[in-house]
Amino acid sequence: MYMPPKPGSKIIIVGGGCFGLSTAFALALKKKYHVVVFDRQPIPSSDAASTDISKCVRYDYGNKLLYMQLTMEAMPHWHQWNKERAEQNESPVFEQTGVLLMGYQGTFGPYEEQSMQAICEAGYGHAIEKLLTPESIIQKYPQFEQTVRNGYDIAYVNKDGGWCNSEEAIKHLYGKCVGEGVDFVVGQDQGCFEDLWLDDNDKGIVKGIVTQDGTHHVADTVLMTTGAWTASLVDVKDQLQATGHVVMHFEPKEPLRQSLASIPAWAADITRTGYYGFPVNADGKLKIAHHFESGYLNPREKDHVSTPRTHVDHANDTIPISAVQHARASLAEIFPATSSMDITYTRTCWYSDSVDGGYLVSPHPSYKNLVIASGDSGHGMKVLPVIGYKICHVIEGIESDYSRAWAWRTTTVPENQGNIGKHKTMGDGQHNDRFATQDELLC
Ligand SMILES: Cc1cc2nc3c(=O)[nH]c(=O)nc-3n(C[C@H](O)[C@H](O)[C@H](O)COP(=O)(O)OP(=O)(O)OC[C@H]3O[C@@H](n4cnc5c(N)ncnc54)[C@H](O)[C@@H]3O)c2cc1C
């Protein structure tokens, strides 16, 4: 049975990415705990899912009202952070470009239909602009003319949405955490979680953590916010699985560069194609990513648990050749301008997928003082400013709609349904999933 921490407790947070920093800040504001964040790399950790040039911020969530509400709650914070940064002459972390959600051949998918309905019913209908004819899309966004002609000819734009510079947002929140007195221990030896330190007499009590340098760190409560690494660090009993999803950058030349700098964040019939992208950023990078239902696995040898494979240990990795081929074929229709551009950067970014695509924020059922906050399932960044307050409630044993939705799951997903179960394994050289060569990234 979980025991919430008492005032004066030391809380160790393992993982200083999106979920970890947000929680550290929320806990620190309470002024009653000693909060220490451990990370295996200096923050922002270079291969954390939250370290990126852009992530989509949208409250369009189909019929998942809880996530819609959570993101709506986050929106004013994004604007507030922009104000804080403007005062320090720093660039905004949130760009309100709008999010363009396209349907196909005159029809919206259920995700777009349900999103519009839920948003209107929540009283935010003023943010939705429907673009129901091909001409109306082209008139507003001439950069998408060819996309429209290729069938993505019905759309709506949510004017409240946009994208965040997630790496800068993490740095911003890190600064706020330091300002509130959060302690940090970072680096491959002293900051890297190796194992839980369990009580010899009661294996259900976590005494603290052991780091890679062998040091034992005592804690009253341990929170694991290790993103896609979580399933390979503690036994989460098949609740979570690390899955890899590909990201590509292109670097359009002028005048296209400038033209594509003013497009909104976009998604092309996302449920069917999985492709979405962002405007060209200040460094001239055009990012397009593929959210597909299962992602890649990288099972480790000892127990086949999928573990993120990143540039930290594999500096020369590109992305699987199958992903390049799929992207080239799909983007020829969805974003034809990329057909004459080299892919200048690739990355596999890792989700912590839960069995049902919802977050997992819960006391671990096997321990009295261990909490897991992970299972982002590829959609956690947008709620960076507020997710920590909800995780804080779980740590303190306060029930809410969120704690109930994110509780330890008691059901498992039937085979071949949900995300867990149908994957490609990356880089094994079989099934066409070897990594692409640099030449194969050229147009
Ligand atoms: C391709 C891709 C696209 C995405 N797009 C979007 C989007 O458009 N919008 C959106 O809202 N979300 C998006 N996301 C999801 C978002 O990035 C994640 O939900 C979010 O980053 C999860 O935060 P986290 O704190 O759980 O994990 P992370 O941000 O990955 O942080 C985990 C931290 O744990 C640390 N760690 C790992 N192992 C150890 C260890 N042994 N010891 C100590 N520290 C450790 C890591 O260094 C890291 O700092 C995307 C994710 C990916 C992969």
Short mmCIF file of C-alpha atoms and ligand atoms in Angstrom, two decimals:
data_model
loop_
_atom_site.label_atom_id
_atom_site.label_comp_id
_atom_site.label_asym_id
_atom_site.label_seq_id
_atom_site.Cartn_x
_atom_site.Cartn_y
_atom_site.Cartn_z
CA MET A 1 0.00 0.00 0.00
CA TYR A 2 1.46 3.33 -1.10
CA MET A 3 2.47 5.82 1.62
CA PRO A 4 2.58 9.49 0.49
CA PRO A 5 5.61 11.50 1.68
CA LYS A 6 5.33 13.52 4.91
CA PRO A 7 6.36 17.19 5.12
CA GLY A 8 10.15 17.37 5.32
CA SER A 9 10.58 14.26 3.14
CA LYS A 10 13.33 13.90 0.59
CA ILE A 11 11.92 13.08 -2.84
CA ILE A 12 14.26 11.77 -5.51
CA ILE A 13 13.10 12.30 -9.08
CA VAL A 14 14.93 10.14 -11.60
CA GLY A 15 14.87 11.78 -15.05
CA GLY A 16 15.01 15.51 -15.68
CA GLY A 17 12.96 15.66 -18.89
CA CYS A 18 9.42 16.89 -19.41
CA PHE A 19 7.61 14.91 -16.68
CA GLY A 20 10.51 15.09 -14.20
CA LEU A 21 11.17 18.83 -14.31
CA SER A 22 7.51 19.71 -14.34
CA THR A 23 7.01 17.63 -11.19
CA ALA A 24 10.15 18.99 -9.53
CA PHE A 25 8.85 22.52 -10.00
CA ALA A 26 5.36 21.70 -8.72
CA LEU A 27 6.79 19.95 -5.64
CA ALA A 28 9.28 22.74 -4.96
CA LEU A 29 6.50 25.33 -4.92
CA LYS A 30 5.00 23.52 -1.94
CA LYS A 31 8.06 24.42 0.15
CA LYS A 32 7.78 21.28 2.23
CA TYR A 33 9.99 18.72 0.52
CA HIS A 34 13.65 18.37 -0.37
CA VAL A 35 13.56 17.65 -4.11
CA VAL A 36 16.57 16.17 -5.89
CA VAL A 37 16.54 15.41 -9.62
CA PHE A 38 18.96 12.84 -11.06
CA ASP A 39 19.72 12.64 -14.77
CA ARG A 40 22.30 10.64 -16.66
CA GLN A 41 23.12 13.69 -18.76
CA PRO A 42 23.30 17.43 -18.20
CA ILE A 43 19.86 18.98 -18.69
CA PRO A 44 18.53 19.19 -21.37
CA SER A 45 19.61 15.60 -21.90
CA SER A 46 20.62 15.38 -25.56
CA ASP A 47 18.56 12.28 -26.41
CA ALA A 48 15.54 12.89 -24.19
CA ALA A 49 12.27 12.91 -26.13
CA SER A 50 11.75 16.42 -24.79
CA THR A 51 14.98 17.75 -26.29
CA ASP A 52 13.95 18.77 -29.78
CA ILE A 53 13.54 21.82 -31.99
CA SER A 54 9.75 21.59 -32.08
CA LYS A 55 6.78 19.72 -30.69
CA CYS A 56 3.17 20.27 -31.59
CA VAL A 57 0.99 22.03 -29.02
CA ARG A 58 -2.66 21.31 -29.73
CA TYR A 59 -5.71 20.66 -27.64
CA ASP A 60 -7.38 18.80 -30.52
CA TYR A 61 -7.69 15.39 -28.93
CA GLY A 62 -10.59 13.65 -30.66
CA ASN A 63 -12.90 12.32 -27.96
CA LYS A 64 -10.18 12.21 -25.30
CA LEU A 65 -11.62 15.03 -23.25
CA LEU A 66 -9.22 14.68 -20.34
CA TYR A 67 -6.20 15.45 -22.54
CA MET A 68 -8.08 18.26 -24.28
CA GLN A 69 -8.78 19.85 -20.89
CA LEU A 70 -5.23 19.32 -19.66
CA THR A 71 -3.79 21.01 -22.75
CA MET A 72 -6.30 23.86 -22.49
CA GLU A 73 -5.03 24.32 -18.92
CA ALA A 74 -1.44 24.43 -20.24
CA MET A 75 -2.08 27.12 -22.86
CA PRO A 76 -2.03 30.22 -20.62
CA HIS A 77 1.19 28.94 -19.04
CA TRP A 78 2.88 28.77 -22.44
CA HIS A 79 1.95 32.40 -23.00
CA GLN A 80 3.12 33.32 -19.50
CA TRP A 81 6.49 31.63 -20.14
CA ASN A 82 6.82 33.67 -23.35
CA LYS A 83 6.28 36.81 -21.27
CA GLU A 84 8.89 35.73 -18.74
CA ARG A 85 11.34 35.13 -21.55
CA ALA A 86 10.58 38.39 -23.30
CA GLU A 87 11.50 40.16 -20.05
CA GLN A 88 14.89 38.42 -20.23
CA ASN A 89 15.30 39.13 -23.96
CA GLU A 90 14.95 35.45 -24.74
CA SER A 91 13.14 33.91 -27.71
CA PRO A 92 9.59 32.61 -27.18
CA VAL A 93 9.18 28.94 -26.27
CA PHE A 94 5.70 28.78 -27.78
CA GLU A 95 4.79 29.88 -31.30
CA GLN A 96 1.06 30.31 -31.86
CA THR A 97 1.08 29.52 -35.57
CA GLY A 98 -2.19 27.62 -35.45
CA VAL A 99 -2.45 23.91 -36.22
CA LEU A 100 -3.80 22.90 -39.62
CA LEU A 101 -5.55 19.53 -39.52
CA MET A 102 -6.30 18.18 -42.97
CA GLY A 103 -8.76 15.51 -43.98
CA TYR A 104 -8.67 13.55 -47.24
CA GLN A 105 -10.85 13.63 -50.34
CA GLY A 106 -13.52 15.82 -48.88
CA THR A 107 -13.85 13.90 -45.63
CA PHE A 108 -12.54 14.45 -42.15
CA GLY A 109 -11.55 11.38 -40.16
CA PRO A 110 -13.24 10.68 -36.81
CA TYR A 111 -10.30 12.30 -34.97
CA GLU A 112 -10.81 15.68 -36.66
CA GLU A 113 -14.62 15.48 -36.44
CA GLN A 114 -14.57 14.57 -32.76
CA SER A 115 -11.95 17.20 -31.98
CA MET A 116 -14.00 19.99 -33.53
CA GLN A 117 -17.11 18.85 -31.71
CA ALA A 118 -15.40 18.54 -28.34
CA ILE A 119 -13.70 21.91 -28.71
CA CYS A 120 -16.96 23.63 -29.61
CA GLU A 121 -18.77 21.96 -26.71
CA ALA A 122 -16.02 23.13 -24.36
CA GLY A 123 -16.72 26.71 -25.45
CA TYR A 124 -13.60 27.16 -27.59
CA GLY A 125 -15.37 27.09 -30.95
CA HIS A 126 -14.03 30.57 -31.75
CA ALA A 127 -10.56 29.02 -32.18
CA ILE A 128 -11.72 26.76 -35.01
CA GLU A 129 -11.73 28.00 -38.58
CA LYS A 130 -13.15 25.47 -41.00
CA LEU A 131 -11.66 25.34 -44.49
CA LEU A 132 -14.16 23.13 -46.25
CA THR A 133 -13.22 23.71 -49.87
CA PRO A 134 -9.89 23.21 -51.64
CA GLU A 135 -9.89 26.90 -52.62
CA SER A 136 -10.31 28.09 -49.04
CA ILE A 137 -7.25 26.12 -47.90
CA ILE A 138 -5.15 27.33 -50.82
CA GLN A 139 -6.24 30.91 -50.29
CA LYS A 140 -5.21 30.86 -46.64
CA TYR A 141 -2.13 28.68 -47.04
CA PRO A 142 -0.87 28.81 -50.66
CA GLN A 143 2.15 26.74 -49.59
CA PHE A 144 -0.20 23.74 -49.36
CA GLU A 145 -1.62 24.09 -52.87
CA GLN A 146 -0.04 20.89 -54.16
CA THR A 147 -1.00 19.01 -50.99
CA VAL A 148 -4.60 20.08 -51.52
CA ARG A 149 -4.50 19.06 -55.19
CA ASN A 150 -3.22 15.65 -54.07
CA GLY A 151 -6.37 15.05 -52.07
CA TYR A 152 -5.86 16.76 -48.70
CA ASP A 153 -8.65 19.11 -49.66
CA ILE A 154 -10.65 19.67 -46.51
CA ALA A 155 -9.23 21.10 -43.31
CA TYR A 156 -9.66 23.14 -40.22
CA VAL A 157 -7.20 25.29 -38.38
CA ASN A 158 -7.15 25.61 -34.62
CA LYS A 159 -5.86 29.13 -34.17
CA ASP A 160 -4.94 28.62 -30.49
CA GLY A 161 -2.43 25.86 -31.29
CA GLY A 162 1.09 25.90 -32.60
CA TRP A 163 4.40 24.46 -31.55
CA CYS A 164 6.90 24.76 -28.76
CA ASN A 165 10.67 24.88 -28.94
CA SER A 166 10.89 21.99 -26.55
CA GLU A 167 14.61 22.15 -25.80
CA GLU A 168 14.31 25.83 -24.88
CA ALA A 169 11.19 25.10 -22.85
CA ILE A 170 13.09 22.48 -20.86
CA LYS A 171 15.91 24.96 -20.25
CA HIS A 172 13.38 27.55 -19.14
CA LEU A 173 11.76 25.18 -16.66
CA TYR A 174 15.16 23.97 -15.45
CA GLY A 175 16.00 27.60 -14.58
CA LYS A 176 12.71 27.93 -12.70
CA CYS A 177 13.43 24.71 -10.77
CA VAL A 178 16.89 25.93 -9.76
CA GLY A 179 15.29 29.20 -8.67
CA GLU A 180 12.89 27.28 -6.41
CA GLY A 181 15.70 25.35 -4.73
CA VAL A 182 15.54 22.00 -6.54
CA ASP A 183 18.87 20.15 -6.36
CA PHE A 184 20.30 18.39 -9.39
CA VAL A 185 22.77 15.52 -9.72
CA VAL A 186 23.63 14.95 -13.38
CA GLY A 187 26.14 12.98 -15.42
CA GLN A 188 26.83 9.45 -16.60
CA ASP A 189 28.31 8.25 -13.29
CA GLN A 190 26.82 10.21 -10.44
CA GLY A 191 23.48 11.07 -12.07
CA CYS A 192 22.68 7.80 -13.79
CA PHE A 193 20.15 5.55 -12.05
CA GLU A 194 21.42 2.01 -11.84
CA ASP A 195 18.92 0.36 -9.54
CA LEU A 196 16.43 0.78 -6.75
CA TRP A 197 17.92 0.46 -3.27
CA LEU A 198 15.54 -1.82 -1.39
CA ASP A 199 15.18 -2.42 2.32
CA ASP A 200 16.80 -5.75 3.22
CA ASN A 201 13.96 -6.63 5.59
CA ASP A 202 11.07 -5.50 3.41
CA LYS A 203 11.56 -5.56 -0.35
CA GLY A 204 8.40 -3.47 -0.68
CA ILE A 205 10.19 -0.45 0.77
CA VAL A 206 12.49 1.61 -1.42
CA LYS A 207 15.31 3.09 0.66
CA GLY A 208 16.56 5.19 -2.25
CA ILE A 209 18.47 4.68 -5.47
CA VAL A 210 21.88 3.41 -6.49
CA THR A 211 23.67 5.39 -9.19
CA GLN A 212 26.15 4.06 -11.71
CA ASP A 213 29.14 5.15 -9.60
CA GLY A 214 27.88 2.81 -6.86
CA THR A 215 26.68 5.58 -4.53
CA HIS A 216 23.55 4.89 -2.51
CA HIS A 217 21.22 7.89 -2.21
CA VAL A 218 18.61 7.75 0.49
CA ALA A 219 15.05 8.99 -0.22
CA ASP A 220 11.62 8.87 1.39
CA THR A 221 9.91 8.69 -1.99
CA VAL A 222 11.32 7.90 -5.44
CA LEU A 223 9.64 9.10 -8.63
CA MET A 224 10.67 7.55 -11.93
CA THR A 225 10.25 9.99 -14.82
CA THR A 226 12.71 8.30 -17.13
CA GLY A 227 10.54 8.48 -20.24
CA ALA A 228 11.18 5.72 -22.77
CA TRP A 229 13.95 4.29 -20.55
CA THR A 230 11.50 3.48 -17.74
CA ALA A 231 10.62 -0.07 -18.81
CA SER A 232 14.30 -0.99 -18.97
CA LEU A 233 15.08 0.45 -15.50
CA VAL A 234 12.30 -0.90 -13.30
CA ASP A 235 9.94 -3.82 -13.71
CA VAL A 236 6.75 -2.16 -14.91
CA LYS A 237 5.10 -5.48 -15.66
CA ASP A 238 4.38 -4.88 -19.35
CA GLN A 239 2.59 -1.59 -18.71
CA LEU A 240 5.13 0.34 -20.80
CA GLN A 241 7.27 -0.22 -23.85
CA ALA A 242 9.88 1.97 -25.58
CA THR A 243 8.99 2.52 -29.23
CA GLY A 244 11.04 4.52 -31.73
CA HIS A 245 9.49 7.04 -34.13
CA VAL A 246 11.32 8.83 -36.90
CA VAL A 247 12.01 12.51 -37.39
CA MET A 248 13.51 14.13 -40.50
CA HIS A 249 14.80 17.60 -41.23
CA PHE A 250 15.06 19.30 -44.60
CA GLU A 251 16.72 22.63 -45.32
CA PRO A 252 14.81 24.41 -48.09
CA LYS A 253 16.59 27.12 -50.02
CA GLU A 254 15.25 30.61 -50.59
CA PRO A 255 12.64 31.66 -51.54
CA LEU A 256 10.98 28.46 -50.30
CA ARG A 257 12.66 28.75 -46.93
CA GLN A 258 10.97 32.03 -46.17
CA SER A 259 7.66 30.90 -47.57
CA LEU A 260 7.63 27.74 -45.44
CA ALA A 261 8.54 29.73 -42.34
CA SER A 262 5.01 31.11 -42.21
CA ILE A 263 3.01 27.89 -42.42
CA PRO A 264 1.20 26.55 -39.35
CA ALA A 265 2.06 23.30 -37.62
CA TRP A 266 0.15 20.72 -39.67
CA ALA A 267 -1.03 17.15 -39.83
CA ALA A 268 -2.20 15.35 -42.96
CA ASP A 269 -5.13 13.03 -42.19
CA ILE A 270 -3.00 12.02 -39.23
CA THR A 271 -4.85 8.89 -38.19
CA ARG A 272 -4.38 7.36 -41.64
CA THR A 273 -0.96 8.71 -42.70
CA GLY A 274 0.79 9.55 -39.42
CA TYR A 275 2.65 12.49 -41.02
CA TYR A 276 2.85 15.92 -39.42
CA GLY A 277 5.24 18.83 -39.55
CA PHE A 278 6.25 22.32 -38.62
CA PRO A 279 7.20 25.60 -40.24
CA VAL A 280 10.84 26.25 -41.10
CA ASN A 281 12.47 27.45 -37.89
CA ALA A 282 14.93 30.31 -37.37
CA ASP A 283 17.82 27.96 -38.25
CA GLY A 284 16.25 27.10 -41.60
CA LYS A 285 15.16 23.59 -40.56
CA LEU A 286 11.94 22.06 -41.79
CA LYS A 287 10.94 19.21 -39.50
CA ILE A 288 8.56 16.42 -40.53
CA ALA A 289 7.83 13.41 -38.36
CA HIS A 290 5.88 10.20 -38.60
CA HIS A 291 3.66 9.06 -35.78
CA PHE A 292 2.71 5.55 -36.77
CA GLU A 293 0.75 3.22 -34.64
CA SER A 294 3.44 0.84 -33.49
CA GLY A 295 6.90 2.34 -33.94
CA TYR A 296 10.21 0.47 -33.87
CA LEU A 297 11.49 -1.72 -31.07
CA ASN A 298 15.05 -2.22 -29.90
CA PRO A 299 14.93 -5.30 -27.65
CA ARG A 300 17.99 -5.71 -25.45
CA GLU A 301 19.64 -9.09 -25.36
CA LYS A 302 19.19 -10.14 -21.74
CA ASP A 303 15.40 -9.92 -21.49
CA HIS A 304 14.11 -8.50 -24.82
CA VAL A 305 12.86 -5.35 -23.14
CA SER A 306 12.86 -2.58 -25.76
CA THR A 307 15.43 0.09 -24.85
CA PRO A 308 15.97 3.44 -26.58
CA ARG A 309 18.77 3.30 -29.12
CA THR A 310 20.05 6.84 -29.61
CA HIS A 311 23.01 8.84 -30.86
CA VAL A 312 24.52 8.79 -27.36
CA ASP A 313 25.69 5.19 -27.88
CA HIS A 314 25.27 4.98 -31.68
CA ALA A 315 26.53 8.23 -33.11
CA ASN A 316 26.34 7.02 -36.72
CA ASP A 317 22.76 5.78 -36.71
CA THR A 318 20.40 7.24 -39.26
CA ILE A 319 16.83 5.94 -39.40
CA PRO A 320 15.65 2.58 -40.78
CA ILE A 321 15.63 2.42 -44.58
CA SER A 322 11.98 1.35 -44.51
CA ALA A 323 11.14 4.65 -42.80
CA VAL A 324 13.01 6.65 -45.45
CA GLN A 325 11.28 4.81 -48.28
CA HIS A 326 7.88 5.22 -46.66
CA ALA A 327 8.47 8.92 -46.03
CA ARG A 328 9.67 9.63 -49.55
CA ALA A 329 6.64 7.89 -51.07
CA SER A 330 4.15 9.50 -48.67
CA LEU A 331 5.62 13.00 -48.70
CA ALA A 332 5.61 13.04 -52.51
CA GLU A 333 1.83 13.43 -52.02
CA ILE A 334 1.62 15.14 -48.66
CA PHE A 335 4.49 17.63 -48.89
CA PRO A 336 5.78 17.40 -52.48
CA ALA A 337 8.31 20.21 -52.02
CA THR A 338 10.47 17.76 -50.02
CA SER A 339 10.91 15.47 -53.05
CA SER A 340 13.67 17.72 -54.35
CA MET A 341 15.35 18.14 -50.96
CA ASP A 342 17.95 16.06 -49.16
CA ILE A 343 17.09 14.74 -45.73
CA THR A 344 19.71 16.66 -43.77
CA TYR A 345 19.12 15.20 -40.32
CA THR A 346 17.42 12.12 -38.94
CA ARG A 347 16.57 10.94 -35.50
CA THR A 348 14.67 8.16 -33.87
CA CYS A 349 12.84 9.64 -30.92
CA TRP A 350 11.48 7.27 -28.30
CA TYR A 351 8.01 7.16 -26.80
CA SER A 352 7.19 5.41 -23.58
CA ASP A 353 4.11 3.70 -24.94
CA SER A 354 1.44 2.52 -22.53
CA VAL A 355 -1.01 -0.26 -23.30
CA ASP A 356 -3.76 2.20 -24.24
CA GLY A 357 -1.94 5.36 -25.29
CA GLY A 358 -2.73 7.15 -22.00
CA TYR A 359 -0.14 8.29 -19.44
CA LEU A 360 0.83 6.03 -16.56
CA VAL A 361 1.15 8.08 -13.37
CA SER A 362 0.76 5.80 -10.41
CA PRO A 363 2.31 4.35 -7.31
CA HIS A 364 4.06 1.14 -8.32
CA PRO A 365 1.91 -1.66 -6.87
CA SER A 366 4.95 -3.61 -5.61
CA TYR A 367 6.35 -0.82 -3.42
CA LYS A 368 5.19 1.50 -0.63
CA ASN A 369 7.06 4.58 -1.82
CA LEU A 370 7.81 4.33 -5.54
CA VAL A 371 5.80 6.33 -8.10
CA ILE A 372 6.01 5.92 -11.88
CA ALA A 373 5.18 8.89 -14.12
CA SER A 374 5.69 7.85 -17.70
CA GLY A 375 3.69 6.33 -20.57
CA ASP A 376 3.68 9.61 -22.45
CA SER A 377 2.84 7.62 -25.60
CA GLY A 378 4.21 10.40 -27.77
CA HIS A 379 2.02 13.27 -26.60
CA GLY A 380 3.39 14.68 -23.37
CA MET A 381 5.37 17.76 -24.33
CA LYS A 382 2.45 20.10 -24.85
CA VAL A 383 1.48 19.77 -21.20
CA LEU A 384 4.96 20.47 -19.82
CA PRO A 385 3.82 23.51 -17.80
CA VAL A 386 1.04 21.62 -15.96
CA ILE A 387 1.65 17.87 -15.96
CA GLY A 388 3.81 18.23 -12.84
CA TYR A 389 0.90 19.53 -10.75
CA LYS A 390 -1.11 16.42 -11.63
CA ILE A 391 1.84 14.10 -10.92
CA CYS A 392 2.30 15.92 -7.62
CA HIS A 393 -1.28 15.02 -6.66
CA VAL A 394 -0.56 11.36 -7.30
CA ILE A 395 2.60 11.55 -5.17
CA GLU A 396 0.59 13.15 -2.36
CA GLY A 397 -2.21 10.60 -2.67
CA ILE A 398 -4.82 13.12 -3.84
CA GLU A 399 -7.40 11.54 -6.16
CA SER A 400 -8.59 13.30 -9.30
CA ASP A 401 -9.93 12.45 -12.74
CA TYR A 402 -6.30 12.41 -13.85
CA SER A 403 -5.08 10.05 -11.15
CA ARG A 404 -7.94 7.67 -11.93
CA ALA A 405 -7.29 7.76 -15.70
CA TRP A 406 -3.54 7.27 -15.28
CA ALA A 407 -3.69 4.61 -12.57
CA TRP A 408 -1.93 1.26 -12.90
CA ARG A 409 -3.89 -0.59 -15.58
CA THR A 410 -5.67 -3.76 -14.60
CA THR A 411 -6.57 -4.79 -18.13
CA THR A 412 -4.23 -5.84 -20.87
CA VAL A 413 -4.74 -5.08 -24.52
CA PRO A 414 -5.81 -8.06 -26.66
CA GLU A 415 -3.12 -9.17 -29.07
CA ASN A 416 -2.82 -7.03 -32.19
CA GLN A 417 -4.83 -4.18 -30.70
CA GLY A 418 -3.42 -1.03 -29.21
CA ASN A 419 0.19 -0.05 -29.64
CA ILE A 420 1.93 -2.85 -27.84
CA GLY A 421 2.32 -5.92 -30.00
CA LYS A 422 2.83 -4.99 -33.65
CA HIS A 423 6.27 -3.63 -34.30
CA LYS A 424 9.28 -3.64 -36.49
CA THR A 425 12.66 -4.19 -34.90
CA MET A 426 15.15 -1.56 -35.88
CA GLY A 427 18.61 -1.98 -37.25
CA ASP A 428 18.65 -5.78 -37.32
CA GLY A 429 19.50 -5.81 -41.02
CA GLN A 430 16.51 -8.03 -41.73
CA HIS A 431 13.05 -7.20 -43.01
CA ASN A 432 14.46 -4.17 -44.80
CA ASP A 433 15.00 -2.40 -41.48
CA ARG A 434 18.70 -1.70 -41.63
CA PHE A 435 19.71 1.91 -41.17
CA ALA A 436 19.73 4.06 -44.30
CA THR A 437 23.11 5.13 -45.63
CA GLN A 438 23.90 8.84 -45.90
CA ASP A 439 23.53 8.54 -49.69
CA GLU A 440 20.04 7.13 -49.30
CA LEU A 441 18.98 10.30 -47.49
CA LEU A 442 19.74 12.43 -50.52
CA CYS A 443 16.97 13.29 -52.95
C1 LIG B 1 9.24 11.67 -32.43
C2 LIG B 1 8.52 12.29 -31.27
C3 LIG B 1 7.64 13.32 -31.51
C4 LIG B 1 6.91 13.88 -30.48
N1 LIG B 1 6.06 14.90 -30.77
C5 LIG B 1 5.33 15.46 -29.79
C6 LIG B 1 4.48 16.54 -30.09
O1 LIG B 1 4.42 17.01 -31.23
N2 LIG B 1 3.75 17.07 -29.06
C7 LIG B 1 3.81 16.58 -27.80
O2 LIG B 1 3.11 17.06 -26.92
N3 LIG B 1 4.64 15.55 -27.48
C8 LIG B 1 5.40 14.99 -28.45
N4 LIG B 1 6.25 13.96 -28.16
C9 LIG B 1 6.25 13.38 -26.81
C10 LIG B 1 7.11 14.12 -25.82
O3 LIG B 1 8.40 14.35 -26.33
C11 LIG B 1 7.16 13.24 -24.58
O4 LIG B 1 5.83 13.00 -24.18
C12 LIG B 1 7.89 13.85 -23.43
O5 LIG B 1 9.18 14.25 -23.79
C13 LIG B 1 7.98 12.79 -22.32
O6 LIG B 1 8.68 13.31 -21.25
P1 LIG B 1 9.43 12.35 -20.24
O7 LIG B 1 9.90 13.23 -19.16
O8 LIG B 1 8.57 11.20 -19.90
O9 LIG B 1 10.67 11.74 -21.07
P2 LIG B 1 12.00 12.46 -21.58
O10 LIG B 1 11.70 13.84 -22.00
O11 LIG B 1 12.62 11.56 -22.58
O12 LIG B 1 12.92 12.52 -20.31
C14 LIG B 1 13.45 11.35 -19.72
C15 LIG B 1 14.69 11.75 -18.95
O13 LIG B 1 15.15 10.60 -18.21
C16 LIG B 1 16.56 10.60 -18.26
N5 LIG B 1 17.05 9.25 -17.96
C17 LIG B 1 16.91 8.14 -18.71
N6 LIG B 1 17.53 7.10 -18.13
C18 LIG B 1 18.07 7.56 -16.98
C19 LIG B 1 18.84 6.96 -15.95
N7 LIG B 1 19.20 5.66 -15.97
N8 LIG B 1 19.24 7.73 -14.91
C20 LIG B 1 18.92 9.05 -14.86
N9 LIG B 1 18.19 9.67 -15.82
C21 LIG B 1 17.77 8.93 -16.86
C22 LIG B 1 16.89 11.06 -19.66
O14 LIG B 1 18.23 11.50 -19.79
C23 LIG B 1 15.86 12.18 -19.84
O15 LIG B 1 16.36 13.42 -19.43
C24 LIG B 1 7.04 13.39 -29.16
C25 LIG B 1 7.95 12.38 -28.89
C26 LIG B 1 8.70 11.84 -29.93
C27 LIG B 1 9.65 10.75 -29.60
#
